[in-house]
Amino acid sequence: GRVTSAVLDQLSAKTKTVQEKDPSVVVVWAVHFPPEFPEDDDQLRLLEGERLIGAAKELRVSHILCGHQHKWNRYEHG
């Protein structure tokens, strides 16, 4: 998988709409491929995943859920 501008723009716009309606809502994104993972096989990670992580941080997305992994990873806001 790859992060495309069209999908990321749409996901970001929907997130902003939800947050504007209710700032207390917790937003969770779900994607198939993990955007980043230490010691990960490049064939299993989301290409250009740093763009997804950056957008999630900017929009204060609480969690990103993804497949292909059997362990967790934490992306710190910062």
Coordinates of C-alpha atoms in Angstrom, one line a residue, residues 45-78:
R45 CA 4.8 -1.4 5.5
L46 CA 2.8 1.5 4.1
L47 CA 4.8 3.4 1.6
E48 CA 5.2 7.1 2.4
G49 CA 3.7 6.2 5.8
E50 CA 5.4 9.2 7.4
R51 CA 2.8 11.4 5.6
L52 CA 0.0 9.5 7.4
I53 CA 1.8 9.8 10.7
G54 CA 2.4 13.5 10.2
A55 CA -1.3 14.2 9.3
A56 CA -2.4 12.1 12.3
K57 CA -0.2 14.1 14.7
E58 CA -1.3 17.4 13.2
L59 CA -5.0 16.4 13.6
R60 CA -4.6 14.9 17.0
V61 CA -5.7 11.5 15.9
S62 CA -5.7 9.3 19.0
H63 CA -4.6 6.0 17.5
I64 CA -3.8 4.3 14.2
L65 CA -4.8 0.7 13.9
C66 CA -3.2 -1.4 11.3
G67 CA -2.8 -5.0 10.1
H68 CA 0.2 -7.1 9.2
Q69 CA 1.7 -6.9 12.7
H70 CA 1.4 -9.1 15.7
K71 CA 2.9 -6.6 18.1
W72 CA 2.1 -2.9 18.9
N73 CA 4.1 0.2 18.2
R74 CA 3.5 3.7 19.6
Y75 CA 3.9 6.9 17.5
E76 CA 4.6 9.7 20.0
H77 CA 3.1 13.1 19.4
G78 CA 6.1 15.4 19.4

